[in-house]
Each structure stands twice: as structure tokens, then as C-alpha cells.
Short mmCIF file of C-alpha atoms and ligand atoms in Angstrom, two decimals:
data_model
loop_
_atom_site.label_atom_id
_atom_site.label_comp_id
_atom_site.label_asym_id
_atom_site.label_seq_id
_atom_site.Cartn_x
_atom_site.Cartn_y
_atom_site.Cartn_z
CA MET A 1 -70.87 69.98 32.98
CA ILE A 2 -70.05 71.23 29.53
CA ASP A 3 -70.15 74.92 29.06
CA SER A 4 -70.13 75.65 25.39
CA THR A 5 -71.44 78.61 23.59
CA ASP A 6 -69.61 78.11 20.29
CA ILE A 7 -70.73 74.48 19.72
CA ASP A 8 -74.21 73.51 18.75
CA ILE A 9 -75.12 71.25 21.73
CA ASN A 10 -78.10 69.63 20.08
CA GLU A 11 -76.18 68.49 17.06
CA ALA A 12 -73.17 67.39 19.04
CA ASP A 13 -75.04 66.21 22.09
CA TRP A 14 -73.81 62.56 22.09
CA ARG A 15 -70.26 63.63 21.26
CA LEU A 16 -70.24 66.00 24.19
CA ARG A 17 -71.48 63.27 26.47
CA VAL A 18 -68.61 61.06 25.29
CA PHE A 19 -66.22 63.97 25.93
CA ASP A 20 -67.52 64.31 29.47
CA ALA A 21 -67.25 60.57 30.05
CA LEU A 22 -63.53 60.45 29.13
CA SER A 23 -61.44 59.16 32.01
CA PHE A 24 -58.58 61.63 31.34
CA PRO A 25 -58.86 65.36 32.18
CA THR A 26 -59.39 66.84 28.70
CA LEU A 27 -59.68 70.32 27.18
CA ILE A 28 -60.77 71.60 23.80
CA LEU A 29 -58.65 74.55 22.75
CA LYS A 30 -59.09 77.10 20.03
CA PRO A 31 -56.11 77.78 17.74
CA ASP A 32 -55.51 81.00 19.76
CA ARG A 33 -54.87 78.74 22.81
CA THR A 34 -57.99 79.77 24.68
CA ILE A 35 -59.98 77.02 26.32
CA LEU A 36 -63.27 76.30 24.65
CA ALA A 37 -64.38 73.38 26.76
CA ALA A 38 -63.20 71.19 29.63
CA ASN A 39 -64.54 67.80 30.63
CA LYS A 40 -65.75 66.66 34.02
CA LYS A 41 -62.42 65.07 34.93
CA PHE A 42 -60.59 68.32 34.24
CA TYR A 43 -62.81 70.29 36.60
CA GLU A 44 -62.35 67.62 39.26
CA ARG A 45 -58.62 67.67 38.82
CA ASN A 46 -58.35 71.46 39.03
CA ARG A 47 -61.06 71.78 41.69
CA ALA A 48 -62.42 74.63 39.57
CA ARG A 49 -65.63 75.86 38.05
CA ALA A 50 -66.25 76.73 34.40
CA ALA A 51 -65.96 80.46 35.03
CA LYS A 52 -62.33 80.03 36.11
CA ILE A 53 -61.39 77.91 33.12
CA ILE A 54 -63.26 78.77 29.93
CA GLY A 55 -61.81 81.57 27.80
CA ARG A 56 -58.38 81.42 29.48
CA THR A 57 -55.27 79.90 27.94
CA CYS A 58 -53.96 76.54 29.06
CA GLU A 59 -50.63 78.20 29.85
CA ASP A 60 -52.40 80.54 32.29
CA ILE A 61 -53.97 77.70 34.11
CA LEU A 62 -50.78 75.69 34.18
CA SER A 63 -48.81 78.58 35.63
CA GLU A 64 -51.30 78.78 38.54
CA ASP A 65 -50.54 75.16 39.38
CA ARG A 66 -48.08 75.37 42.29
CA THR A 67 -46.91 71.81 41.80
CA VAL A 68 -45.54 72.45 38.29
CA LYS A 69 -41.85 73.23 38.69
CA HIS A 70 -40.86 73.42 35.09
CA MET A 71 -43.08 74.29 32.13
CA SER A 72 -41.73 72.21 29.27
CA CYS A 73 -44.40 73.55 26.89
CA SER A 74 -43.70 77.29 26.91
CA GLY A 75 -42.43 79.40 23.99
CA ALA A 76 -41.29 77.52 20.92
CA ASN A 77 -42.02 74.24 22.68
CA CYS A 78 -45.77 74.92 22.69
CA PRO A 79 -47.25 71.65 21.42
CA LEU A 80 -50.43 73.41 20.29
CA GLN A 81 -48.39 75.52 17.95
CA ARG A 82 -46.74 72.35 16.62
CA VAL A 83 -50.16 70.72 16.09
CA LEU A 84 -51.27 73.75 14.08
CA GLU A 85 -48.18 73.49 11.92
CA SER A 86 -48.02 69.71 11.48
CA LYS A 87 -51.72 68.84 11.84
CA GLU A 88 -50.49 65.82 13.76
CA ASN A 89 -50.55 64.68 17.38
CA GLN A 90 -47.95 66.22 19.66
CA SER A 91 -47.13 65.59 23.29
CA VAL A 92 -45.15 67.01 26.16
CA VAL A 93 -44.26 65.64 29.62
CA HIS A 94 -44.45 67.74 32.79
CA LYS A 95 -42.71 66.88 36.01
CA LYS A 96 -44.64 68.05 39.07
CA ILE A 97 -43.82 67.87 42.74
CA ALA A 98 -46.86 67.37 44.94
CA ASP A 99 -47.25 69.06 48.37
CA ASP A 100 -46.12 65.83 50.05
CA GLY A 101 -42.90 65.90 47.96
CA GLU A 102 -43.92 63.04 45.67
CA ILE A 103 -42.90 63.40 42.02
CA ILE A 104 -45.77 63.25 39.56
CA TRP A 105 -45.26 62.83 35.83
CA GLU A 106 -47.97 64.11 33.53
CA GLU A 107 -48.12 63.65 29.79
CA ARG A 108 -50.15 66.20 27.80
CA VAL A 109 -51.28 64.88 24.46
CA PHE A 110 -52.50 67.35 21.83
CA ALA A 111 -54.56 66.16 18.83
CA PRO A 112 -56.01 68.24 15.99
CA ILE A 113 -59.76 68.42 15.22
CA LEU A 114 -59.89 69.26 11.54
CA GLY A 115 -62.48 71.43 9.78
CA ASP A 116 -64.14 70.67 6.42
CA CYS A 117 -61.22 72.18 4.46
CA GLY A 118 -58.62 70.23 6.43
CA GLU A 119 -57.68 73.20 8.60
CA VAL A 120 -57.08 72.75 12.33
CA LYS A 121 -60.25 74.06 13.86
CA TYR A 122 -59.74 72.96 17.44
CA VAL A 123 -57.13 71.08 19.40
CA ILE A 124 -58.03 68.49 21.95
CA GLU A 125 -55.63 68.26 24.89
CA SER A 126 -55.74 65.34 27.29
CA LEU A 127 -53.70 65.00 30.44
CA ARG A 128 -52.43 61.59 31.53
CA ASP A 129 -50.76 60.71 34.81
CA ILE A 130 -47.80 58.57 33.74
CA THR A 131 -46.11 58.50 37.17
CA LYS A 132 -46.52 54.71 37.44
CA VAL A 133 -45.05 54.16 33.97
CA LYS A 134 -42.16 56.49 34.80
CA HIS A 135 -41.50 54.61 38.07
CA LEU A 136 -41.50 51.31 36.17
CA GLU A 137 -39.16 52.77 33.55
CA LYS A 138 -36.80 53.93 36.30
CA LYS A 139 -36.95 50.56 38.05
CA TYR A 140 -36.25 48.83 34.72
CA SER A 141 -33.31 51.09 33.98
CA ASP A 142 -31.95 50.62 37.55
CA VAL A 143 -32.21 46.83 37.19
CA ARG A 144 -30.54 47.03 33.76
CA GLN A 145 -27.69 49.08 35.20
CA LEU A 146 -27.32 46.61 38.07
CA ILE A 147 -27.26 43.65 35.67
CA ASP A 148 -24.67 45.48 33.56
CA LYS A 149 -22.52 46.01 36.66
CA VAL A 150 -22.90 42.37 37.74
CA VAL A 151 -21.97 41.14 34.25
CA GLN A 152 -19.03 43.53 33.91
CA SER A 153 -17.60 42.79 37.36
CA SER A 154 -17.97 39.00 37.07
CA VAL A 155 -14.69 37.07 37.31
CA SER A 156 -16.11 34.59 34.80
CA ALA A 157 -15.94 35.57 31.15
CA ILE A 158 -19.45 36.23 29.78
CA MET A 159 -20.23 36.52 26.09
CA ALA A 160 -23.38 36.61 23.97
CA SER A 161 -23.87 36.42 20.23
CA ASP A 162 -26.87 36.88 17.99
CA ARG A 163 -28.33 34.27 15.65
CA LYS A 164 -25.75 35.08 12.99
CA GLY A 165 -22.93 34.53 15.49
CA GLU A 166 -22.05 38.22 15.79
CA ILE A 167 -20.84 39.24 19.24
CA ILE A 168 -23.36 41.41 21.07
CA LEU A 169 -21.97 41.28 24.58
CA MET A 170 -18.55 40.73 26.07
CA ASN A 171 -17.65 41.54 29.66
CA LYS A 172 -14.20 42.63 30.88
CA ALA A 173 -13.19 39.09 31.93
CA ALA A 174 -14.11 37.85 28.42
CA GLU A 175 -12.01 40.63 26.84
CA GLU A 176 -9.06 39.51 29.00
CA LEU A 177 -9.56 35.77 28.35
CA PHE A 178 -10.03 36.04 24.57
CA GLY A 179 -7.70 39.01 24.11
CA TYR A 180 -10.28 40.95 22.04
CA SER A 181 -11.74 44.33 22.91
CA VAL A 182 -15.51 44.70 22.42
CA SER A 183 -14.86 46.76 19.27
CA ASP A 184 -12.64 44.18 17.53
CA ALA A 185 -14.87 41.33 18.71
CA ASN A 186 -17.55 42.82 16.47
CA LEU A 187 -15.38 42.03 13.47
CA VAL A 188 -15.19 38.29 14.18
CA ASN A 189 -17.76 35.56 14.39
CA ILE A 190 -18.38 33.34 17.43
CA GLU A 191 -17.01 30.39 15.40
CA ASP A 192 -13.56 32.05 15.44
CA PHE A 193 -13.46 31.74 19.23
CA TYR A 194 -13.31 27.93 19.10
CA PRO A 195 -11.31 25.30 17.20
CA PRO A 196 -13.00 24.40 13.87
CA GLY A 197 -16.44 22.81 14.25
CA VAL A 198 -16.67 23.29 18.03
CA ALA A 199 -19.13 26.26 17.95
CA ARG A 200 -21.52 24.25 15.74
CA GLU A 201 -21.15 21.24 18.03
CA ILE A 202 -22.07 23.41 21.03
CA MET A 203 -25.18 24.75 19.25
CA LYS A 204 -26.15 21.17 18.33
CA LYS A 205 -25.84 20.07 21.94
CA LEU A 206 -27.82 23.12 23.11
CA ARG A 207 -30.74 22.05 20.92
CA ASP A 208 -30.42 18.35 21.79
CA GLU A 209 -33.20 17.28 24.12
CA ASN A 210 -31.08 14.34 25.32
CA ILE A 211 -28.42 16.67 26.76
CA GLY A 212 -29.93 18.57 29.70
CA GLU A 213 -32.85 20.89 29.15
CA VAL A 214 -33.30 22.11 25.56
CA GLY A 215 -31.61 25.50 25.22
CA LYS A 216 -29.26 24.88 28.16
CA LEU A 217 -25.86 23.23 28.10
CA PRO A 218 -24.56 21.95 31.43
CA SER A 219 -20.93 22.55 32.38
CA THR A 220 -18.63 21.33 29.58
CA GLN A 221 -14.87 21.41 29.04
CA VAL A 222 -13.73 22.85 25.72
CA ASN A 223 -10.77 24.71 24.28
CA ILE A 224 -11.19 28.32 23.19
CA ILE A 225 -8.93 30.25 20.82
CA THR A 226 -7.61 33.67 21.77
CA LYS A 227 -6.88 36.56 19.41
CA LYS A 228 -3.20 35.48 19.45
CA GLY A 229 -4.25 31.96 18.36
CA GLU A 230 -3.49 30.36 21.73
CA GLN A 231 -5.76 27.48 22.78
CA ILE A 232 -6.97 27.69 26.38
CA PRO A 233 -8.90 24.96 28.20
CA VAL A 234 -12.08 26.33 29.78
CA GLU A 235 -15.16 25.11 31.58
CA MET A 236 -18.25 26.61 29.96
CA THR A 237 -22.00 26.70 30.41
CA SER A 238 -24.20 28.02 27.67
CA ALA A 239 -27.84 28.89 27.01
CA ILE A 240 -30.05 29.95 24.12
CA ILE A 241 -31.99 33.17 24.69
CA TYR A 242 -35.53 32.95 23.33
CA GLU A 243 -37.80 35.84 22.35
CA ASP A 244 -41.46 34.99 21.76
CA GLY A 245 -40.50 31.32 21.52
CA GLN A 246 -37.91 32.01 18.79
CA GLU A 247 -34.12 31.68 19.19
CA ALA A 248 -32.78 35.22 19.41
CA ALA A 249 -29.25 34.85 20.78
CA SER A 250 -26.98 32.58 22.77
CA ALA A 251 -24.90 33.35 25.83
CA ALA A 252 -22.02 31.54 27.46
CA ILE A 253 -20.02 31.77 30.69
CA PHE A 254 -16.37 30.63 30.63
CA ASN A 255 -13.92 29.82 33.41
CA ASP A 256 -10.22 29.47 32.63
CA LEU A 257 -9.02 26.00 33.66
CA ARG A 258 -5.28 26.57 33.26
CA GLU A 259 -4.56 27.37 36.90
CA LYS A 260 -6.82 24.58 38.19
CA GLN A 261 -5.18 22.03 35.87
CA ALA A 262 -1.68 23.18 36.87
CA VAL A 263 -2.53 22.78 40.58
CA GLN A 264 -4.02 19.36 39.89
CA LYS A 265 -0.92 18.25 37.97
CA LYS A 266 1.35 19.47 40.76
CA LEU A 267 -0.78 17.61 43.31
CA GLU A 268 -0.59 14.38 41.30
CA GLU A 269 3.17 14.79 40.92
CA THR A 270 3.60 15.35 44.66
CA GLU A 271 1.42 12.33 45.44
CA ASN A 272 3.51 10.19 43.07
CA GLN A 273 6.74 11.42 44.58
CA LEU A 274 5.48 10.78 48.08
CA PHE A 275 4.42 7.28 47.13
CA GLN A 276 7.75 6.63 45.41
CA SER A 277 9.85 7.93 48.30
CA GLU A 278 7.83 5.96 50.86
CA LYS A 279 8.28 2.84 48.76
CA LEU A 280 12.00 3.51 48.39
CA ALA A 281 12.41 4.24 52.09
CA SER A 282 10.86 0.93 53.16
CA LEU A 283 12.74 -1.03 50.48
CA GLY A 284 15.90 0.81 51.53
CA ARG A 285 15.47 -0.35 55.13
CA LEU A 286 14.92 -3.91 53.94
CA ALA A 287 17.95 -3.76 51.66
CA ALA A 288 20.12 -2.39 54.47
CA GLY A 289 19.04 -5.23 56.78
CA VAL A 290 19.71 -7.93 54.17
CA ALA A 291 23.05 -6.38 53.17
CA HIS A 292 24.24 -6.29 56.79
CA GLU A 293 23.24 -9.91 57.33
CA ILE A 294 25.03 -11.05 54.15
CA ASN A 295 28.09 -8.88 54.71
CA ASN A 296 29.46 -10.89 57.64
CA PRO A 297 29.28 -14.39 56.07
CA LEU A 298 30.55 -12.92 52.81
CA THR A 299 33.58 -11.44 54.54
CA SER A 300 34.29 -14.92 55.99
CA ILE A 301 33.91 -16.58 52.54
CA LEU A 302 36.36 -14.13 50.99
CA LEU A 303 38.79 -14.31 53.92
CA TYR A 304 38.91 -18.11 54.10
CA GLY A 305 38.72 -18.49 50.33
CA ASN A 306 41.75 -16.24 49.86
CA LEU A 307 43.60 -18.10 52.61
CA MET A 308 42.88 -21.33 50.76
CA LYS A 309 44.05 -19.80 47.47
CA GLU A 310 47.37 -18.82 49.06
CA LYS A 311 47.88 -22.40 50.26
CA LEU A 312 46.76 -24.08 47.00
CA GLU A 313 49.27 -24.77 44.26
CA GLU A 314 48.38 -22.99 41.03
CA GLU A 315 48.16 -26.28 39.17
CA HIS A 316 45.91 -27.84 41.79
CA PRO A 317 42.78 -29.30 40.11
CA LEU A 318 40.52 -27.31 42.49
CA ALA A 319 42.33 -23.98 41.96
CA ASN A 320 40.06 -22.97 39.09
CA ASN A 321 36.91 -23.80 41.02
CA LEU A 322 38.17 -21.77 43.95
CA ASN A 323 38.83 -18.85 41.61
CA TYR A 324 35.20 -19.00 40.41
CA VAL A 325 33.98 -19.02 44.04
CA LEU A 326 36.12 -16.02 44.85
CA GLU A 327 35.07 -14.09 41.70
CA ASP A 328 31.38 -14.63 42.45
CA ALA A 329 31.92 -13.75 46.10
CA GLU A 330 33.57 -10.51 44.91
CA ARG A 331 30.53 -9.82 42.73
CA CYS A 332 28.27 -10.39 45.75
CA LYS A 333 30.44 -8.00 47.74
CA GLU A 334 29.97 -5.37 45.02
CA ILE A 335 26.18 -5.85 45.12
CA VAL A 336 26.16 -5.63 48.92
CA LYS A 337 28.26 -2.45 48.69
CA ASN A 338 25.70 -0.95 46.27
CA LEU A 339 22.86 -2.01 48.50
CA LEU A 340 24.46 -0.37 51.50
CA ALA A 341 25.11 2.77 49.47
CA TYR A 342 21.50 2.74 48.32
CA SER A 343 20.18 2.49 51.86
CA ARG A 344 22.75 4.92 53.21
CA GLN A 345 21.17 7.63 55.38
CA THR A 346 24.14 9.94 55.51
CA GLN A 347 23.85 13.59 54.59
CA PRO A 348 25.28 14.49 51.16
CA ALA A 349 28.62 16.33 51.19
CA LYS A 350 27.45 19.48 49.45
CA ASP A 351 29.61 21.91 47.57
CA VAL A 352 29.02 24.71 45.06
CA PHE A 353 30.15 23.81 41.52
CA TYR A 354 29.44 24.51 37.86
CA LEU A 355 26.92 22.16 36.28
CA ASN A 356 28.86 21.99 33.01
CA ASN A 357 31.92 20.71 34.92
CA LEU A 358 29.86 17.84 36.31
CA VAL A 359 29.00 16.75 32.78
CA GLY A 360 32.63 16.99 31.65
CA GLU A 361 33.96 15.04 34.63
CA SER A 362 31.35 12.28 34.41
CA LEU A 363 32.10 11.75 30.74
CA ARG A 364 35.84 11.71 31.39
CA LEU A 365 35.41 8.93 33.96
CA ILE A 366 33.86 6.53 31.45
CA ARG A 367 35.07 7.90 28.13
CA ASP A 368 37.75 5.30 27.58
CA GLN A 369 35.35 2.45 27.70
CA LYS A 370 34.91 0.36 24.59
CA LEU A 371 31.16 0.82 24.75
CA PHE A 372 31.41 4.40 23.47
CA MET A 373 32.99 3.33 20.19
CA ASN A 374 29.91 3.69 18.02
CA VAL A 375 28.15 6.41 19.99
CA LYS A 376 28.16 10.01 18.88
CA ILE A 377 28.24 12.32 21.88
CA ILE A 378 26.75 15.82 21.59
CA LYS A 379 27.28 18.31 24.38
CA GLU A 380 24.82 21.23 24.41
CA LEU A 381 26.13 23.09 27.42
CA ASP A 382 24.52 26.37 28.50
CA ASP A 383 26.71 29.40 27.76
CA CYS A 384 25.93 31.03 31.07
CA GLN A 385 27.71 29.15 33.77
CA ILE A 386 25.10 27.56 36.00
CA LEU A 387 26.01 26.98 39.64
CA VAL A 388 24.50 24.32 41.89
CA ASN A 389 25.05 23.39 45.50
CA ALA A 390 25.02 19.59 45.75
CA ASP A 391 27.11 16.47 46.38
CA LYS A 392 29.21 16.34 43.21
CA ASN A 393 30.36 12.73 43.70
CA GLN A 394 26.82 11.50 44.17
CA LEU A 395 25.62 13.39 41.10
CA CYS A 396 28.55 12.05 39.09
CA GLN A 397 27.43 8.55 40.03
CA VAL A 398 23.87 9.41 38.89
CA LEU A 399 25.03 10.83 35.57
CA ILE A 400 27.31 7.87 34.84
CA ASN A 401 24.37 5.52 35.44
CA LEU A 402 22.17 7.56 33.10
CA ILE A 403 24.86 7.54 30.40
CA ILE A 404 25.38 3.76 30.72
CA ASN A 405 21.58 3.21 30.66
CA ALA A 406 21.38 5.32 27.49
CA ILE A 407 24.18 3.39 25.79
CA ASP A 408 22.60 0.08 26.79
CA ALA A 409 19.26 1.24 25.33
CA MET A 410 21.00 2.12 22.05
CA GLU A 411 22.85 -1.21 22.11
CA GLY A 412 26.08 0.71 21.73
CA ARG A 413 25.09 2.57 18.52
CA GLY A 414 23.40 5.96 18.25
CA THR A 415 23.56 9.53 19.53
CA LEU A 416 23.85 10.61 23.12
CA THR A 417 23.05 14.25 23.89
CA LEU A 418 23.92 15.91 27.17
CA LYS A 419 22.29 19.28 27.62
CA THR A 420 22.50 21.79 30.47
CA TYR A 421 20.14 24.74 30.85
CA ARG A 422 18.42 26.85 33.45
CA ASP A 423 15.02 28.40 34.18
CA ARG A 424 15.83 31.82 35.62
CA LYS A 425 12.27 32.46 36.79
CA GLU A 426 12.01 29.18 38.66
CA VAL A 427 15.70 29.39 39.77
CA LYS A 428 16.27 25.81 38.59
CA ALA A 429 19.16 24.12 36.78
CA TYR A 430 18.73 21.12 34.47
CA ILE A 431 20.74 18.31 32.88
CA ALA A 432 18.94 16.39 30.14
CA VAL A 433 20.35 13.04 28.96
CA THR A 434 18.87 12.04 25.60
CA ASP A 435 19.49 8.84 23.70
CA THR A 436 18.27 7.42 20.41
CA GLY A 437 17.55 4.06 21.98
CA SER A 438 14.50 1.83 22.01
CA GLY A 439 12.63 3.74 24.75
CA ILE A 440 10.99 2.48 27.92
CA PRO A 441 7.84 0.42 27.30
CA LEU A 442 4.68 1.90 28.85
CA GLU A 443 4.24 -1.03 31.24
CA ASN A 444 7.74 -0.43 32.71
CA LEU A 445 7.38 3.33 33.20
CA SER A 446 6.07 3.06 36.75
CA LYS A 447 8.71 0.47 37.71
CA VAL A 448 12.06 1.84 36.48
CA PHE A 449 12.70 3.78 39.72
CA ASP A 450 11.99 0.68 41.84
CA PRO A 451 15.08 -0.96 43.34
CA PHE A 452 16.10 -4.18 41.58
CA PHE A 453 13.92 -3.50 38.56
CA THR A 454 16.03 -4.33 35.54
CA THR A 455 15.45 -5.62 32.03
CA LYS A 456 19.12 -6.39 31.62
CA GLU A 457 20.53 -9.88 31.65
CA ILE A 458 21.76 -11.40 34.90
CA GLY A 459 25.14 -10.05 35.83
CA LYS A 460 24.77 -6.91 33.66
CA GLY A 461 22.45 -4.80 35.79
CA THR A 462 21.32 -4.89 39.39
CA GLY A 463 18.39 -2.51 38.80
CA LEU A 464 19.65 -0.15 41.49
CA GLY A 465 20.89 2.69 39.24
CA LEU A 466 17.70 4.73 38.83
CA SER A 467 16.38 4.06 42.33
CA MET A 468 19.67 5.29 43.79
CA ALA A 469 19.53 8.29 41.47
CA TYR A 470 16.01 9.04 42.75
CA GLY A 471 17.21 8.97 46.38
CA ILE A 472 20.32 11.06 45.61
CA LEU A 473 18.33 13.76 43.78
CA GLU A 474 15.86 13.89 46.65
CA GLU A 475 18.68 14.29 49.19
CA ASN A 476 20.06 17.15 47.08
CA HIS A 477 16.65 18.88 46.88
CA GLY A 478 16.30 18.03 43.20
CA LYS A 479 14.21 15.75 41.03
CA ILE A 480 14.74 13.08 38.41
CA SER A 481 12.06 12.41 35.82
CA ILE A 482 11.49 10.77 32.47
CA GLU A 483 10.86 13.81 30.32
CA HIS A 484 10.14 11.83 27.20
CA THR A 485 10.31 8.25 26.01
CA GLY A 486 9.27 6.57 22.78
CA PRO A 487 10.57 4.41 19.94
CA GLU A 488 12.83 7.31 18.85
CA GLY A 489 14.59 7.48 22.24
CA THR A 490 14.45 8.66 25.82
CA THR A 491 15.24 11.88 27.69
CA ILE A 492 15.91 11.70 31.41
CA LEU A 493 15.86 15.06 33.18
CA LEU A 494 17.73 16.03 36.33
CA GLU A 495 16.51 19.18 38.08
CA LEU A 496 18.45 20.97 40.83
CA PRO A 497 17.96 24.28 42.61
CA GLU A 498 20.21 26.90 41.02
CA GLU A 499 22.75 28.52 43.33
CA PRO A 500 22.98 32.33 43.17
CA VAL A 501 26.35 33.53 41.87
CA SER A 502 28.52 34.81 44.71
CA ASN A 503 31.44 37.23 44.22
CA GLU A 504 33.88 34.38 44.76
CA PHE A 505 32.49 32.57 41.69
CA GLN A 506 32.14 35.67 39.57
CA PHE A 507 35.92 36.01 39.38
CA MET A 508 36.81 32.32 39.37
CA SER A 509 38.18 30.87 36.19
CA ILE A 510 36.02 28.15 34.79
CA GLY A 511 37.68 24.75 35.15
N1 ATP B 601 17.63 5.38 28.65
C1 ATP B 601 16.88 4.27 28.80
N2 ATP B 601 16.25 3.73 27.73
C2 ATP B 601 15.50 2.61 27.86
N3 ATP B 601 15.31 1.95 29.04
C3 ATP B 601 15.93 2.44 30.13
C4 ATP B 601 16.73 3.63 30.08
N4 ATP B 601 17.19 3.89 31.33
C5 ATP B 601 16.69 2.90 32.12
N5 ATP B 601 15.95 2.02 31.42
C6 ATP B 601 15.24 0.85 31.92
O1 ATP B 601 15.13 0.96 33.33
C7 ATP B 601 15.69 -0.17 33.97
C8 ATP B 601 16.24 0.23 35.32
O2 ATP B 601 17.37 1.07 35.15
P1 ATP B 601 18.41 1.15 36.31
O3 ATP B 601 19.47 2.08 35.94
O4 ATP B 601 17.69 1.41 37.59
O5 ATP B 601 18.94 -0.34 36.43
P2 ATP B 601 19.85 -1.12 35.38
O6 ATP B 601 20.52 -0.19 34.47
O7 ATP B 601 19.05 -2.19 34.83
O8 ATP B 601 20.90 -1.74 36.39
P3 ATP B 601 22.08 -0.94 37.15
O9 ATP B 601 21.92 0.49 36.85
O10 ATP B 601 21.86 -1.26 38.59
O11 ATP B 601 23.34 -1.50 36.62
C9 ATP B 601 16.68 -0.68 32.96
O12 ATP B 601 16.94 -2.06 33.15
C10 ATP B 601 15.99 -0.42 31.62
O13 ATP B 601 15.02 -1.41 31.36
MG1 MG B 602 21.48 1.48 35.15
#
């Protein structure tokens, strides 16, 4: 099939046979661009005979091809020209649209055939259909773009670093979580994203065959460090990325645990409160029943005892004994009164008042007592007047109990701090009572709000103070909690909903 006049066929016979056997359509061009020879595949491709091909330029033939929409090899782009200048291979890609509309990509590769003096004597041009490669390239780039979109739009923070720990990928969620932008993340190392030693520990676990599959770390809880230096608890999974069996990078996915932990804490608190109020409610009913039963005989004891006292001469040998009976009966009456108050189901008599006034009034009620002699009292009252809507008498009773508890814990010597403050965002008002006493031992923490739990000697405490306080705060839509306790002292916190300031209060003088 080779038509060659310029080449000595005999001498080049086997070479020409090889040329004809090539699986790509191939031409041999002269430096003036005219076609010297074409192989069998080329004729098949162009459905042409030698007469229509030989002696013409490749540009001519290309321009006849209806499917070629854009000639990327014309003018200065002529690869043949570039081969002549560089004496090196050159290539060009043509995009063609077939009659059925399908896009065909064709690469034309030009290679020099050098003469004895190193000059380019001929140029061999071979045409390769690279449509399949192009389709694969497109598919690959589409998949890459899709992966990029998935990574970027993920709500989980995703980050990858190379073997040296330099950040190579950070999605938007990671930028938000860590507070770095991709550009400043390049300046720091992966180790800076964790507390000291944690990044190395993670890598060690990733390589440990006893922890999951090698190269994969199952879900783990760690703390990360943000750009501002804040530590955030996260749940993370991590993996090593291998290339040809070698570690090339590592990637990790992080989920912020702050919200989940806050919800969990709230749930636990609510469960505890529910348990406590159920316990108090049933104990309250029991206490009310017992108190009622005891109240009637007690009234008789006091009534008849006092009648006897009136009749008995003061010097009578039994007068003293009767006095003891009456004193203890009075004490019982006081306990029964407390019990009934504790189990009382009445609605609180609510009123709007300033929180600071409550502190002042409660202190005034017990100030004269001897027990304050060696106690330093510090009042840290909020400058902004905080209003609450609650039963002031009930809360006064609560505060007095807290103050007496604090003094008892300090054994009459130490510092008592009463602090009022507010949380504007949460619309809550607080009173914190802090002492420098001995603290509540861990084993008593869950019991101090139980009725009748006391560590005080008989006759000094009934153990009803904190349980009544719990009920009163609940009735007033507030909370009582042990904010802190330890050998250096205890802080009990009262929380109440803050009342918005009405006009009436804006102009009222503060009493
Ligand atoms: N500030 C405190 N520091 C250390 N322990 C405390 C403090 N407040 C309360 N407690 C412990 O909690 C227990 C229960 O307190 P609560 O006020 O309910 O009863 P009480 O003070 O013992 O008796 P009551 O208040 O009925 O006179 C106390 O006996 C004490 O052991
Ligand atoms: Mg008490």
C-alpha cells in the first residue's frame, strides 16, 4: 500500500512493512509539509486512495475533514514547524464532532526523522484516537469536583495533613471549628491543633494493630485547640492514607461535642431534680400525716401540762420536772410546726422586690445573734438593681437557713460572703452564699437536700432546712444547688427568674 517514489523501497523494504503494520494512521511528511507516504491505517481512516493523499499537505487533507470543527494546528501552531525548529517531538489535540454528534478527540504526534548531518529530513505524524482517555479524564475530574463539594459541604470538620504534619486539606466546617483559614493553617503544624503529645498519641494508635485495623482509628473523644487557644471536646475518627503501600498523609473527621454534652448535662440535671422532687413529695406527704397525728396529743400535753403548772406551787418538788416536760413538748411543737410548713401545699404569696433588699433584710433578722461575733460578713451586691417575683418571706427563711448552715460549718469563725448577680441572656437572678467552712463530704452530697438529714447534734438541727429550701425554690420557679464545696468552703447558689423592670420600679427609690 506504500506509494513512494523518493524512498529506495529495496533498501527500506522491512522498514516500510513495519510502517504499514503500525496500528495508528501515520504519515511521513517532507519539511515543506507535503505528504510523502501514508500507511494502510491512514488510507482506511480517510477512505482514500494514494492519488488523493500523496503530494498534498496535511493541512489540506485536514480541512476537507467535515468533522474537524477547530484546527488547533494552523499558522504559528503548526507542530511540523515546531519539530523543524526544535528537532523534538511535538503534539497537538483536535476535537472533532462525528456525524452522529459524538465528540472525538484525536492527538497528532509529530516526530523528526533526522538525516546524516542531524537535519530534519522527514517528519512522521501519527494520529491517535484519545476519546476514551479524554472521557476518563472528564469522569475523573467530575468525580474529583463532586468529592470536593461533598467534603466542603460536610457538617463534620474534615482535615488532612502530609507526613510532615503540614495541613493539606481543611473544609469549611474545619475552618469554623479550629478558627483557622486554609491559608493560615498552612503556617501551623497538625500538632498545634491538639494539646501537647495528643497528635503523636493519635498517630501511635493509628499504627497500633491492637486498636482497630492498622491505619484506621475508630471513634475517639479528644480535645482540640482552636486558633484562640480554646480547648473543645470533639469526637474524631482518623485514617492513614497510603500510596503504593507507603504512608503518604493522614485524614481526620471531627464532630464538636459541646452541644451534645450540654444537652446530656441538662438531661441529667432534670432527671436528678425530678427524682429529688418526687422523693420530697412522698416524704412531705408522710411528714404531713405524722405531724397531724402528733399535733392533737401534743396540744393536749401542753394544755393539761400548763393547767397543772398553774395549780402547782413554785416550790413543789415536781415543778421542775413539769417544766422540763413542757419545754420538751414546746420543742416538739416547733418540730411539728416545721414539718407542717415543709409539707405545706399552699401557693407562695408572690411579690416583686429587689434581690439586694432580701439579703439586707435576712441579715438584719439574725444579725444580733451571738454566733456572728467572729464571722466577717462580705456583701458583694450587684450594682444594677435586680428584680424578682417571688414569696419574700419564704426566701428570707431559705436565706437565714443558708447563713446559719454556713456559720455552723465554720464553727462560728471565718468569712461569709453574700453575692447577688444576674445573667442578662438567661434572664436569671442569683444569690450565692459562700463560707470558709469545712465543706460537705462527698458521701453526704446526695443526702443534704433530704428531709431530716443532719450532721448536727440532737437538738441543734432537724435536717429540714435545705429540703424546705429545695421545695420553696421549686414553688418559686427557681433552683437551689451546691455550686462548690471542698475543704476551703462551700458555695450554695439560689437561682430565680429575673423580673423585667416595669415603669413603677424604674422610679421607685431603693429601700
Ligand atoms: N454550708 C455548709 N457547709 C457544710 N455542710 C453543710 C452546709 N450546709 C448544709 N450542710 C450539711 O447539710 C446538712 C443538712 O442541712 P439542713 O440545713 O437541711 O439541716 P440542718 O442545718 O442540719 O438542720 P436545720 O436546718 O433543720 O436546723 C447539715 O446538717 C450539714 O451537714
Ligand atoms: Mg440548716
